[in-house]
XYZ file of C-alpha atoms in Angstrom:
728
model
C 9.751 -13.322 -17.683
C 7.939 -16.293 -16.118
C 10.419 -19.120 -16.476
C 10.651 -22.628 -15.064
C 10.811 -21.596 -11.408
C 10.177 -23.935 -8.496
C 7.735 -23.057 -5.707
C 8.265 -24.898 -2.428
C 5.364 -25.319 -0.016
C 5.316 -26.914 3.405
C 4.221 -26.596 7.006
C 5.837 -23.174 7.350
C 6.541 -22.059 3.799
C 4.583 -19.898 1.364
C 5.785 -19.998 -2.206
C 9.482 -20.161 -1.309
C 11.214 -20.239 -4.678
C 14.262 -22.345 -4.210
C 16.859 -24.520 -5.887
C 16.285 -27.609 -8.002
C 17.437 -30.019 -5.285
C 14.135 -29.450 -3.459
C 12.452 -31.384 -6.271
C 14.100 -34.491 -4.856
C 13.858 -33.799 -1.124
C 10.302 -32.418 -1.143
C 8.878 -33.325 -4.534
C 5.205 -33.429 -3.519
C 5.283 -29.830 -2.325
C 7.597 -28.457 -5.016
C 5.636 -27.034 -7.939
C 7.351 -26.560 -11.290
C 6.373 -26.051 -14.906
C 2.934 -24.686 -13.985
C 2.827 -21.946 -16.637
C 1.393 -24.321 -19.243
C -1.791 -24.886 -17.186
C -2.963 -21.269 -17.285
C -6.530 -20.863 -18.512
C -7.098 -24.598 -19.002
C -9.892 -26.723 -17.637
C -8.982 -29.696 -15.491
C -10.765 -31.905 -18.017
C -8.635 -30.536 -20.865
C -6.931 -33.467 -22.664
C -3.635 -31.582 -22.492
C -3.859 -31.349 -18.696
C -4.860 -34.987 -18.333
C -1.973 -36.081 -20.537
C 0.510 -33.991 -18.528
C -0.571 -35.396 -15.145
C 1.408 -38.586 -15.564
C 4.714 -36.698 -15.889
C 4.252 -34.464 -12.831
C 5.753 -35.056 -9.400
C 3.055 -32.968 -7.708
C -0.709 -33.483 -7.737
C -3.268 -31.600 -9.805
C -6.842 -31.082 -8.660
C -10.032 -29.610 -10.062
C -11.092 -26.200 -8.805
C -14.796 -25.505 -8.066
C -14.985 -23.521 -11.322
C -13.639 -26.453 -13.341
C -10.172 -24.987 -13.868
C -6.897 -26.643 -12.923
C -5.502 -26.400 -9.399
C -2.419 -27.692 -7.598
C -2.677 -29.730 -4.384
C 0.039 -29.120 -1.782
C 0.547 -29.114 1.982
C 0.503 -25.597 3.422
C 0.652 -24.772 7.147
C 0.197 -28.485 7.905
C -3.055 -28.539 5.929
C -3.851 -29.843 2.472
C -4.610 -26.902 0.189
C -5.553 -26.549 -3.463
C -4.186 -23.408 -5.091
C -5.271 -22.212 -8.509
C -2.676 -21.671 -11.227
C -3.294 -17.938 -10.921
C -2.457 -18.048 -7.207
C 0.782 -19.970 -7.739
C 1.861 -17.578 -10.487
C 0.956 -14.651 -8.218
C 3.299 -16.114 -5.584
C 6.085 -16.170 -8.182
C 5.346 -12.586 -9.205
C 5.309 -11.512 -5.541
C 8.760 -13.031 -5.065
C 10.057 -11.311 -8.201
C 8.536 -8.060 -6.961
C 10.390 -8.388 -3.641
C 13.648 -9.097 -5.479
C 13.200 -6.045 -7.716
C 12.335 -3.795 -4.773
C 15.420 -4.968 -2.877
C 17.626 -4.166 -5.879
C 16.010 -0.834 -6.775
C 15.552 0.349 -3.174
C 12.033 1.576 -3.957
C 8.508 0.143 -4.347
C 7.583 -1.617 -7.595
C 4.038 -1.415 -8.954
C 4.251 -1.697 -12.766
C 5.553 -4.567 -14.844
C 5.609 -6.146 -18.303
C 5.054 -9.909 -18.375
C 6.065 -12.156 -21.243
C 4.018 -15.159 -22.325
C 4.504 -17.736 -25.076
C 3.411 -16.455 -28.462
C 0.886 -19.291 -28.757
C -1.057 -18.313 -25.608
C -4.762 -17.900 -26.356
C -7.218 -15.351 -24.985
C -8.148 -17.484 -21.957
C -4.516 -18.139 -21.062
C -3.632 -14.461 -21.327
C -6.566 -13.470 -19.132
C -5.389 -15.990 -16.558
C -1.921 -14.417 -16.440
C -3.489 -10.959 -16.103
C -5.514 -12.213 -13.129
C -2.321 -13.545 -11.543
C -0.692 -10.124 -11.868
C -3.717 -8.510 -10.229
C -3.589 -10.993 -7.344
C 0.081 -10.115 -6.818
C -0.788 -6.419 -6.650
C 1.031 -5.565 -9.883
C -0.144 -3.306 -12.684
C 0.645 -5.240 -15.854
C 1.361 -2.628 -18.510
C 1.472 -5.268 -21.212
C 1.513 -8.981 -21.857
C 4.280 -9.447 -24.390
C 5.077 -12.437 -26.567
C 8.407 -14.088 -25.741
C 9.579 -13.841 -29.332
C 8.582 -10.180 -29.616
C 10.476 -9.358 -26.418
C 13.562 -11.036 -27.854
C 13.220 -9.080 -31.101
C 12.915 -5.823 -29.184
C 16.022 -6.587 -27.122
C 17.875 -7.342 -30.362
C 16.900 -4.313 -32.417
C 16.492 -1.405 -30.008
C 20.235 -0.681 -29.803
C 21.057 -1.420 -33.445
C 22.399 1.692 -35.199
C 22.878 0.180 -38.665
C 19.257 -0.756 -39.434
C 17.802 0.227 -42.832
C 15.884 3.480 -43.168
C 12.066 3.264 -42.923
C 11.644 3.575 -46.700
C 14.249 0.890 -47.463
C 13.902 -2.873 -47.541
C 13.725 -4.192 -43.966
C 16.319 -6.443 -42.411
C 14.819 -9.880 -41.759
C 16.004 -11.788 -38.700
C 14.802 -15.184 -37.476
C 14.687 -15.764 -33.713
C 14.672 -19.346 -32.439
C 13.821 -19.807 -28.756
C 14.501 -23.363 -27.606
C 13.276 -23.303 -24.026
C 12.350 -25.698 -21.266
C 8.706 -26.155 -22.227
C 8.397 -24.595 -25.667
C 10.096 -24.211 -29.015
C 9.174 -20.884 -30.608
C 10.292 -19.228 -33.828
C 9.578 -15.714 -35.064
C 10.444 -13.912 -38.291
C 10.898 -10.176 -37.720
C 11.502 -7.260 -40.074
C 13.598 -4.349 -38.759
C 13.830 -0.751 -39.889
C 15.044 2.250 -37.940
C 12.488 2.865 -35.226
C 10.218 0.071 -36.466
C 9.752 -3.606 -35.668
C 7.270 -5.860 -37.440
C 6.688 -9.485 -36.481
C 5.886 -11.212 -39.753
C 5.385 -14.707 -38.349
C 5.598 -16.528 -35.068
C 4.815 -20.152 -34.374
C 5.205 -22.870 -31.811
C 7.456 -25.170 -33.777
C 7.241 -28.203 -31.520
C 3.450 -28.373 -31.552
C 3.317 -27.414 -35.225
C 5.723 -30.164 -36.270
C 3.931 -32.866 -34.289
C 0.515 -31.884 -35.635
C 1.674 -31.624 -39.248
C 3.578 -34.885 -39.024
C 0.497 -36.670 -37.716
C -1.668 -35.023 -40.384
C 0.737 -35.980 -43.193
C 1.049 -39.565 -41.993
C -2.721 -39.943 -42.013
C -3.004 -38.564 -45.540
C -0.169 -40.511 -47.112
C -0.498 -43.557 -44.817
C 3.202 -43.538 -44.040
C 4.698 -45.792 -41.441
C 7.116 -44.359 -38.851
C 10.311 -44.638 -40.832
C 13.010 -42.263 -39.604
C 14.073 -40.915 -43.006
C 10.506 -40.371 -44.185
C 9.564 -38.672 -40.919
C 12.552 -36.329 -41.082
C 11.730 -35.455 -44.687
C 8.124 -34.618 -43.795
C 9.300 -32.478 -40.868
C 11.618 -30.480 -43.096
C 8.952 -30.004 -45.773
C 6.395 -28.853 -43.192
C 8.823 -26.239 -41.884
C 9.479 -25.077 -45.441
C 5.735 -24.614 -45.964
C 5.602 -22.318 -42.942
C 8.495 -20.243 -44.275
C 6.676 -19.870 -47.598
C 3.570 -18.503 -45.886
C 5.428 -15.247 -45.284
C 6.772 -15.230 -48.864
C 10.315 -15.343 -47.595
C 13.367 -16.846 -49.207
C 16.262 -18.165 -47.211
C 18.512 -15.714 -49.030
C 16.482 -12.821 -47.580
C 17.309 -13.807 -44.010
C 20.001 -11.556 -42.550
C 20.701 -13.623 -39.435
C 19.365 -16.459 -37.306
C 19.535 -15.710 -33.581
C 19.193 -18.622 -31.168
C 18.496 -18.425 -27.439
C 16.945 -20.442 -24.631
C 18.337 -23.004 -22.239
C 18.329 -25.841 -24.785
C 20.155 -23.715 -27.377
C 23.439 -24.886 -25.862
C 22.847 -28.400 -27.197
C 25.206 -28.893 -30.185
C 22.837 -31.245 -32.043
C 19.992 -28.701 -31.952
C 22.243 -25.885 -33.150
C 23.571 -28.050 -35.966
C 20.102 -28.999 -37.264
C 18.837 -25.409 -37.194
C 21.982 -24.154 -38.925
C 21.637 -26.728 -41.703
C 17.979 -25.889 -42.275
C 18.590 -22.170 -42.777
C 21.964 -22.632 -44.437
C 23.549 -20.052 -42.132
C 25.828 -19.918 -39.161
C 23.787 -19.266 -36.042
C 24.245 -15.994 -34.193
C 24.438 -15.965 -30.397
C 24.740 -12.238 -29.696
C 21.760 -12.359 -27.325
C 21.907 -13.606 -23.759
C 20.446 -17.102 -23.939
C 18.761 -16.849 -20.536
C 17.953 -13.149 -20.120
C 17.006 -11.957 -23.622
C 13.257 -12.237 -22.988
C 13.459 -10.475 -19.620
C 15.522 -7.655 -21.130
C 12.984 -7.196 -23.890
C 10.220 -6.881 -21.309
C 12.217 -4.237 -19.454
C 12.769 -2.284 -22.673
C 9.085 -2.531 -23.585
C 8.273 0.207 -21.090
C 9.690 2.767 -23.528
C 9.210 0.981 -26.845
C 6.285 0.821 -29.224
C 6.915 -2.341 -31.178
C 3.881 -3.724 -32.988
C 2.985 -7.374 -32.693
C 0.348 -9.683 -34.077
C -2.255 -12.140 -32.919
C -4.014 -15.245 -34.125
C -7.215 -14.462 -35.981
C -10.409 -14.106 -33.945
C -13.976 -14.189 -35.185
C -17.022 -12.474 -33.727
C -19.952 -14.787 -34.313
C -22.518 -12.892 -36.339
C -23.186 -14.775 -39.523
C -19.594 -16.029 -39.102
C -17.896 -12.725 -39.859
C -14.119 -12.668 -39.430
C -13.271 -9.477 -37.557
C -9.554 -9.869 -36.818
C -7.805 -11.970 -39.480
C -4.689 -13.973 -38.824
C -1.553 -11.883 -38.154
C -3.683 -8.770 -37.679
C -1.874 -5.908 -35.955
C -2.628 -5.269 -32.299
C -3.697 -3.245 -30.383
C -6.615 -2.541 -32.713
C -10.304 -1.629 -32.497
C -13.224 -2.052 -34.876
C -16.780 -0.747 -34.761
C -19.564 -3.140 -35.757
C -23.039 -1.877 -36.688
C -26.165 -3.967 -36.062
C -29.918 -3.369 -36.471
C -31.843 -4.945 -33.617
C -35.186 -4.604 -31.796
C -34.173 -6.444 -28.627
C -31.076 -7.473 -26.648
C -28.757 -9.835 -28.497
C -25.600 -11.861 -27.864
C -22.289 -12.051 -29.688
C -19.988 -15.050 -29.578
C -16.258 -14.645 -30.194
C -14.066 -17.592 -31.087
C -10.928 -18.539 -32.994
C -11.654 -19.283 -36.620
C -9.372 -22.289 -37.059
C -9.179 -24.462 -33.921
C -6.712 -26.826 -35.582
C -4.016 -24.144 -35.405
C -4.455 -23.662 -31.654
C -2.536 -25.505 -28.921
C -5.775 -25.279 -26.966
C -8.818 -27.520 -26.870
C -11.583 -24.880 -26.770
C -11.652 -22.182 -29.506
C -14.342 -20.141 -27.722
C -13.249 -16.773 -26.343
C -16.527 -15.781 -24.729
C -20.066 -14.495 -25.132
C -21.078 -10.851 -24.874
C -24.720 -9.845 -24.359
C -25.754 -6.335 -25.407
C -28.585 -5.368 -23.067
C -31.389 -2.762 -23.053
C -31.778 -2.699 -26.831
C -35.241 -1.353 -27.751
C -36.878 -0.628 -31.119
C -37.431 2.867 -32.467
C -40.750 4.591 -31.596
C -41.931 3.657 -35.075
C -41.313 -0.026 -34.304
C -38.355 -0.306 -36.639
C -34.989 -1.797 -35.693
C -32.579 0.418 -33.822
C -29.059 1.054 -34.950
C -26.563 -0.422 -32.466
C -22.837 0.274 -32.663
C -20.540 -2.201 -30.927
C -16.823 -1.552 -30.497
C -14.603 -4.636 -30.273
C -10.924 -4.478 -29.427
C -7.783 -6.534 -29.095
C -5.689 -4.695 -26.504
C -1.942 -4.564 -25.934
C -2.084 -7.834 -23.984
C -3.597 -9.689 -26.961
C -6.916 -10.032 -25.131
C -10.192 -9.681 -27.029
C -13.076 -7.705 -25.536
C -16.260 -5.844 -26.417
C -15.270 -2.455 -25.060
C -18.506 -0.497 -25.604
C -21.955 -0.558 -27.185
C -24.310 2.311 -27.976
C -27.793 2.684 -29.433
C -28.474 5.444 -31.973
C -31.826 6.959 -31.008
C -33.877 9.175 -33.358
C -35.240 12.285 -31.611
C -37.969 14.491 -33.198
C -38.178 18.182 -32.383
C -42.029 18.266 -32.149
C -44.795 15.701 -31.621
C -47.461 14.883 -34.215
C -45.418 16.109 -37.190
C -44.495 13.937 -40.110
C -41.042 12.431 -39.575
C -38.274 13.367 -41.904
C -36.820 10.768 -44.249
C -33.387 9.555 -43.105
C -30.449 8.631 -45.279
C -29.867 5.380 -43.339
C -32.511 2.778 -44.209
C -34.205 1.475 -41.082
C -35.792 -1.579 -42.649
C -32.584 -3.535 -42.849
C -32.006 -7.200 -42.424
C -31.486 -7.824 -38.731
C -28.499 -10.020 -39.439
C -26.738 -7.343 -41.467
C -23.540 -5.979 -39.924
C -21.297 -3.131 -40.986
C -17.659 -3.056 -39.896
C -15.769 0.211 -39.513
C -12.087 0.089 -38.744
C -10.148 2.493 -36.621
C -6.472 2.035 -35.985
C -5.642 2.548 -32.347
C -2.413 3.604 -30.802
C -0.604 1.350 -28.390
C -2.438 2.418 -25.292
C -5.777 3.130 -26.945
C -6.127 6.470 -25.211
C -7.754 8.042 -28.244
C -10.877 5.856 -28.229
C -13.014 8.526 -26.615
C -11.649 11.192 -28.921
C -12.538 9.076 -31.938
C -16.038 8.510 -30.615
C -16.476 12.255 -30.117
C -15.260 12.948 -33.641
C -17.636 10.362 -35.051
C -20.520 11.898 -33.119
C -19.567 15.331 -34.446
C -19.566 13.917 -37.975
C -23.065 12.525 -37.516
C -24.273 15.868 -36.178
C -22.693 17.629 -39.124
C -24.399 15.318 -41.594
C -27.728 15.851 -39.860
C -27.236 19.602 -39.910
C -26.549 19.467 -43.638
C -29.806 17.628 -44.181
C -31.573 20.219 -42.046
C -30.226 23.010 -44.231
C -31.526 21.257 -47.330
C -34.915 20.836 -45.731
C -34.994 24.533 -44.816
C -34.501 25.393 -48.479
C -37.366 23.073 -49.427
C -39.570 24.689 -46.792
C -39.360 28.041 -48.530
C -40.521 26.489 -51.817
C -43.319 24.333 -50.384
C -46.596 25.465 -48.879
C -46.759 25.639 -45.037
C -48.665 22.368 -44.726
C -45.745 20.453 -46.327
C -43.244 21.352 -43.573
C -41.432 18.420 -41.948
C -40.107 18.163 -38.413
C -36.396 18.351 -37.623
C -34.842 15.011 -36.715
C -31.735 14.566 -34.612
C -29.950 11.497 -33.311
C -28.373 10.802 -29.957
C -26.390 7.857 -28.702
C -27.240 5.932 -25.554
C -24.625 3.730 -23.899
C -25.753 0.135 -23.457
C -24.652 -2.238 -20.691
C -22.678 -5.317 -21.711
C -22.736 -8.633 -19.881
C -19.538 -10.643 -20.380
C -19.320 -14.399 -20.120
C -15.655 -15.185 -20.754
C -14.158 -18.614 -21.114
C -12.455 -19.638 -17.835
C -12.258 -16.043 -16.631
C -12.020 -15.656 -12.865
C -15.190 -14.174 -11.407
C -14.913 -10.918 -9.502
C -15.674 -12.535 -6.139
C -13.129 -15.301 -6.694
C -10.493 -12.792 -7.786
C -11.064 -10.645 -4.698
C -10.845 -13.738 -2.506
C -7.545 -14.740 -4.104
C -6.175 -11.218 -3.600
C -7.160 -11.374 0.072
C -5.624 -14.831 0.489
C -2.431 -13.693 -1.204
C -2.166 -10.822 1.263
C -2.611 -13.217 4.180
C 0.016 -15.579 2.795
C 2.441 -12.692 2.249
C 1.995 -11.691 5.883
C 2.399 -15.305 6.997
C 5.512 -15.574 4.862
C 6.886 -12.401 6.478
C 6.268 -13.767 9.968
C 7.849 -17.064 8.999
C 10.907 -15.271 7.630
C 11.282 -13.306 10.865
C 10.954 -16.541 12.859
C 13.592 -18.275 10.743
C 15.884 -15.254 11.007
C 15.593 -15.290 14.811
C 16.435 -18.992 14.827
C 19.384 -18.457 12.485
C 20.737 -15.665 14.697
C 20.866 -18.072 17.643
C 22.561 -20.741 15.555
C 25.092 -18.288 14.110
C 25.925 -16.919 17.569
C 26.526 -20.420 18.903
C 28.969 -21.274 16.088
C 30.696 -17.873 16.228
C 31.298 -17.797 19.988
C 32.353 -21.448 20.129
C 35.106 -20.766 17.609
C 36.216 -17.496 19.234
C 36.448 -18.982 22.739
C 39.380 -21.044 21.493
C 40.663 -18.277 19.243
C 40.793 -14.494 19.605
C 38.814 -14.495 22.890
C 40.845 -17.212 24.599
C 42.915 -14.785 26.739
C 39.922 -12.663 27.720
C 38.000 -15.286 29.674
C 38.977 -17.414 32.618
C 39.242 -21.136 32.164
C 36.254 -21.832 34.396
C 34.063 -19.300 32.602
C 35.182 -20.657 29.236
C 34.230 -24.211 30.135
C 30.866 -23.095 31.511
C 30.074 -20.973 28.469
C 31.154 -23.724 26.055
C 28.809 -26.148 27.766
C 25.980 -23.632 27.481
C 26.647 -23.217 23.771
C 26.651 -26.968 23.216
C 23.341 -27.377 25.048
C 21.812 -24.603 22.932
C 22.976 -26.279 19.733
C 21.373 -29.562 20.743
C 18.192 -27.725 21.707
C 17.986 -26.108 18.266
C 17.843 -29.498 16.549
C 15.440 -31.051 19.046
C 12.925 -29.065 21.076
C 13.862 -25.767 19.462
C 13.358 -26.950 15.893
C 9.929 -25.347 15.585
C 9.458 -22.625 18.205
C 7.925 -19.175 18.137
C 9.994 -16.125 17.261
C 10.082 -14.775 20.837
C 11.534 -18.044 22.156
C 14.576 -17.658 19.910
C 14.934 -13.986 20.865
C 14.952 -14.876 24.575
C 17.479 -17.653 23.985
C 19.820 -15.246 22.181
C 19.562 -12.667 25.001
C 20.435 -15.377 27.525
C 23.571 -16.348 25.609
C 24.692 -12.754 25.096
C 24.619 -12.115 28.849
C 27.541 -14.548 29.068
C 29.251 -13.757 25.806
C 29.109 -9.968 25.563
C 31.371 -9.262 28.615
C 34.061 -11.438 27.020
C 33.604 -9.751 23.656
C 33.713 -6.296 25.307
C 37.028 -7.072 27.052
C 38.528 -8.021 23.705
C 37.171 -4.870 22.063
C 38.512 -2.666 24.881
C 41.933 -4.258 24.580
C 41.945 -3.348 20.890
C 40.645 0.226 21.241
C 42.287 1.329 24.536
C 45.876 1.709 23.215
C 44.633 3.870 20.339
C 42.727 6.139 22.721
C 45.749 6.454 25.070
C 48.022 7.354 22.161
C 45.668 10.141 21.105
C 45.491 11.535 24.665
C 49.293 11.383 24.989
C 49.711 13.231 21.693
C 47.438 16.031 22.919
C 49.347 16.321 26.224
C 52.695 16.410 24.406
C 51.462 19.126 22.036
C 50.293 21.421 24.840
C 53.493 20.744 26.832
C 55.580 22.110 23.971
C 53.417 25.237 23.767
C 53.765 25.923 27.518
C 57.535 25.464 27.397
C 57.800 27.791 24.388
C 55.733 30.423 26.194
C 57.941 30.227 29.255
C 60.982 30.615 26.993
C 59.530 33.916 25.682
C 59.063 32.556 22.163
C 57.722 35.373 19.958
C 55.078 33.013 18.537
C 53.324 32.864 21.900
C 54.346 36.128 23.625
C 50.908 37.597 22.897
C 49.108 34.967 24.992
C 47.688 35.886 28.390
C 49.671 34.650 31.372
C 46.635 33.590 33.408
C 45.236 31.592 30.522
C 48.568 29.847 29.963
C 48.648 28.921 33.642
C 45.241 27.326 33.116
C 46.609 25.333 30.163
C 49.560 24.173 32.249
C 47.231 23.031 35.020
C 44.865 21.132 32.666
C 47.821 19.440 30.969
C 49.377 18.270 34.231
C 46.043 16.949 35.530
C 45.460 14.983 32.306
C 48.972 13.531 32.454
C 48.529 12.493 36.074
C 45.145 10.881 35.298
C 46.540 8.966 32.318
C 49.577 7.667 34.181
C 47.425 6.575 37.102
C 44.983 4.656 34.868
C 47.791 3.031 32.899
C 49.460 1.818 36.071
C 46.218 0.331 37.396
C 45.409 -1.317 34.041
C 48.842 -2.899 33.817
C 48.107 -4.784 37.037
C 44.812 -6.185 35.632
C 44.529 -9.526 33.853
C 43.033 -9.625 30.331
C 40.297 -11.907 31.635
C 39.162 -9.192 34.058
C 37.089 -6.140 33.230
C 39.286 -3.109 32.384
C 39.945 -0.337 34.903
C 39.422 2.339 32.290
C 37.515 2.061 29.034
C 38.373 3.561 25.685
C 35.271 5.715 25.840
C 36.466 7.338 29.100
C 39.881 8.070 27.600
C 38.283 9.629 24.516
C 36.109 11.811 26.767
C 39.231 12.993 28.655
C 40.942 13.838 25.369
C 37.947 15.854 24.245
C 37.820 17.695 27.595
C 41.517 18.664 27.346
C 41.095 19.867 23.781
C 38.052 22.009 24.644
C 39.852 23.666 27.585
C 43.216 24.405 25.928
C 42.963 24.565 22.168
C 41.192 27.939 21.898
C 43.858 29.499 24.145
C 47.024 28.252 22.441
C 45.675 28.942 18.937
C 44.697 32.564 19.646
C 46.161 34.687 16.786
C 48.422 37.702 17.334
C 46.737 41.153 17.048
C 47.461 42.962 13.776
C 49.461 46.238 13.925
C 48.606 48.716 11.123
C 51.580 50.725 9.761
C 51.257 54.610 9.670
C 49.950 56.058 6.399
C 52.181 58.311 4.254
C 50.736 61.315 2.331
C 50.965 60.901 -1.406
C 51.543 63.651 -3.932
C 47.940 63.478 -5.053
C 46.764 64.178 -1.498
C 48.971 67.276 -1.237
C 47.984 68.780 -4.628
C 44.239 68.150 -4.318
C 41.836 66.411 -6.729
C 42.884 65.720 -10.314
C 40.599 65.953 -13.387
C 37.533 66.791 -11.352
C 37.839 63.723 -9.096
C 37.314 64.018 -5.346
C 40.308 63.886 -3.168
C 41.078 61.260 -0.630
C 40.497 63.791 2.143
C 36.790 63.773 1.419
C 36.776 60.030 1.795
C 38.862 59.886 4.976
C 36.847 62.688 6.526
C 39.835 64.876 7.674
C 38.288 68.326 8.444
C 41.556 70.297 8.276
C 42.574 69.057 4.876
C 39.049 69.122 3.576
C 38.762 72.961 3.802
C 41.464 73.757 1.260
C 39.577 72.447 -1.702
C 36.357 74.466 -1.075
C 38.386 77.725 -0.788
C 40.063 77.152 -4.124
C 36.762 76.343 -5.726
C 35.143 79.434 -4.246
C 37.868 81.630 -5.691
C 37.339 80.241 -9.159
C 33.543 80.177 -9.005
C 32.324 83.162 -6.944
C 28.769 82.791 -8.173
C 28.312 79.378 -6.461
C 26.766 79.399 -3.002
C 28.636 77.346 -0.434
C 26.711 76.004 2.549
């Protein structure tokens, strides 16, 4: 969700999004509220009117669009609105990647519901500059509705009357309202409008008609009546409204909440997060399929309205023309007065390489127009239907479609598209198959006529094939391909510069942090581990470094700070190491003493002929006794030497050496003292079954144990009973 973020620029800063206090300290280089300038020309009256209220400077880009003038890397730069938004998206991308611990490539971006085609294209360009794949541009109000309804378990069934909820978004730069109908698994946006702009326009219009002066009561009455008219356009009664949800930063203002509550005659609901509802809806959009609507667009061909107001989107339509030569289509919004935008033109689309039929008649041209999931209008494809004869010189067959049509005639075929529009090609293939089937049917009829007519009356077979036509787009304020690639390249350079600047600042901060940390510790936990002379010398060095940071070292290269930190650590690390050794050495000595005591007890028990250890080898136990005595002598010697050392001097023995001695003693002795006693198996007693032989035809245990003397008795008994059996 692109909110009212602040972008700070400067001599060494690239799009650093920071706190609001930078607006005061560095107002000229702090950009805010730039979302409203997307897709607008610098000469747009809206832009010119907004200039007076801005703390930063606007400038005209070479293409005529609006740019922002700031100081960057000690140079005056003019960045386009798309570039500034791309910087914001790059920062959001970094934040998401840091939280998710993985790369982020896809996103859903919300825009105000009143954004036009040019503004939406501008936001899409910004996403491309930032290296993001925008899955969908989503209206703010639709995102809020999705966040509200996706977890509701008590919604009406699809065949029942929907639950109507009004969402009021009172934000920083816009005041939007949407009326949404909910069923289980279904969301329909019945109406959305930009209330603030709508009220001002209708008030001005009503005052001109009725010649009213600006009296407060009359103005408030007109405002209320205008809002009521909008509610009636969706044929909705106030009694049909289930709830009124309010969100946005300004929704916390009691006066605003009171006026909205009185208008709808209901208590306002605040179950949604006032600040994060739109962002949550965008996140949920990845797995949702909520439909939304657009303002009506017209394709200029005898002023035919192709997408009426509140038409569902995404949606495609196929237009049929009859032309002999290339032609252009102009798309624009039908009612400019309803737009918060000065130019209703969407763009011009030229269908190229259109040629007449061999007979000189107009060719049939099919043009597919589409409003995609982002709410952006485009001419997605164009094809020419070409008549192909099977043989030359034969009389052409009469076709069902008249070729001598008025060139301005247009046929519109509708095809409902799914959310991603992946079935466009499939639909085109099906339509082509249908045409082939119709042609084949005509061929069969002609074959029947052939049999009845004389040979000279035979007509040639006629088939049709489609030829894709190139389309040249001329969109209103759309970034050209070269400019877009240049912005992408510049964004990459600025990201790298920003990375280098961050590393430089981090290196500087490490020096500053080390100075403050060591200065405090020298008179704290490290006070006893450094001599007075060394402490005074090191403190002076730290003070000089601090002064250097705020003077000559204010703006140095990264390596300079790294070298300065290494220089300080040469003095500080020995002190820190002495403190660490003093903390870890007693623990290591205790562990070594415990091992020595354990093996001492085992040796004494062995010498006392304890039955637990009487199985151990005498030579090995002598080895254990020797290792134990050597370790004890080494430990006592080191402890005596260390006790004579001052804490401000380097230790005689380090904790790491003691741990190594403990490990050596364990490796030499543990496998000896833990050797288990050998197991003694008791003698086996003969059971009654073994003496009497096998029972019920089962083999005796003698056969399994392999005793040859006992194993002969059974064969003799068997031989006596069965003399006919041969015994090997």
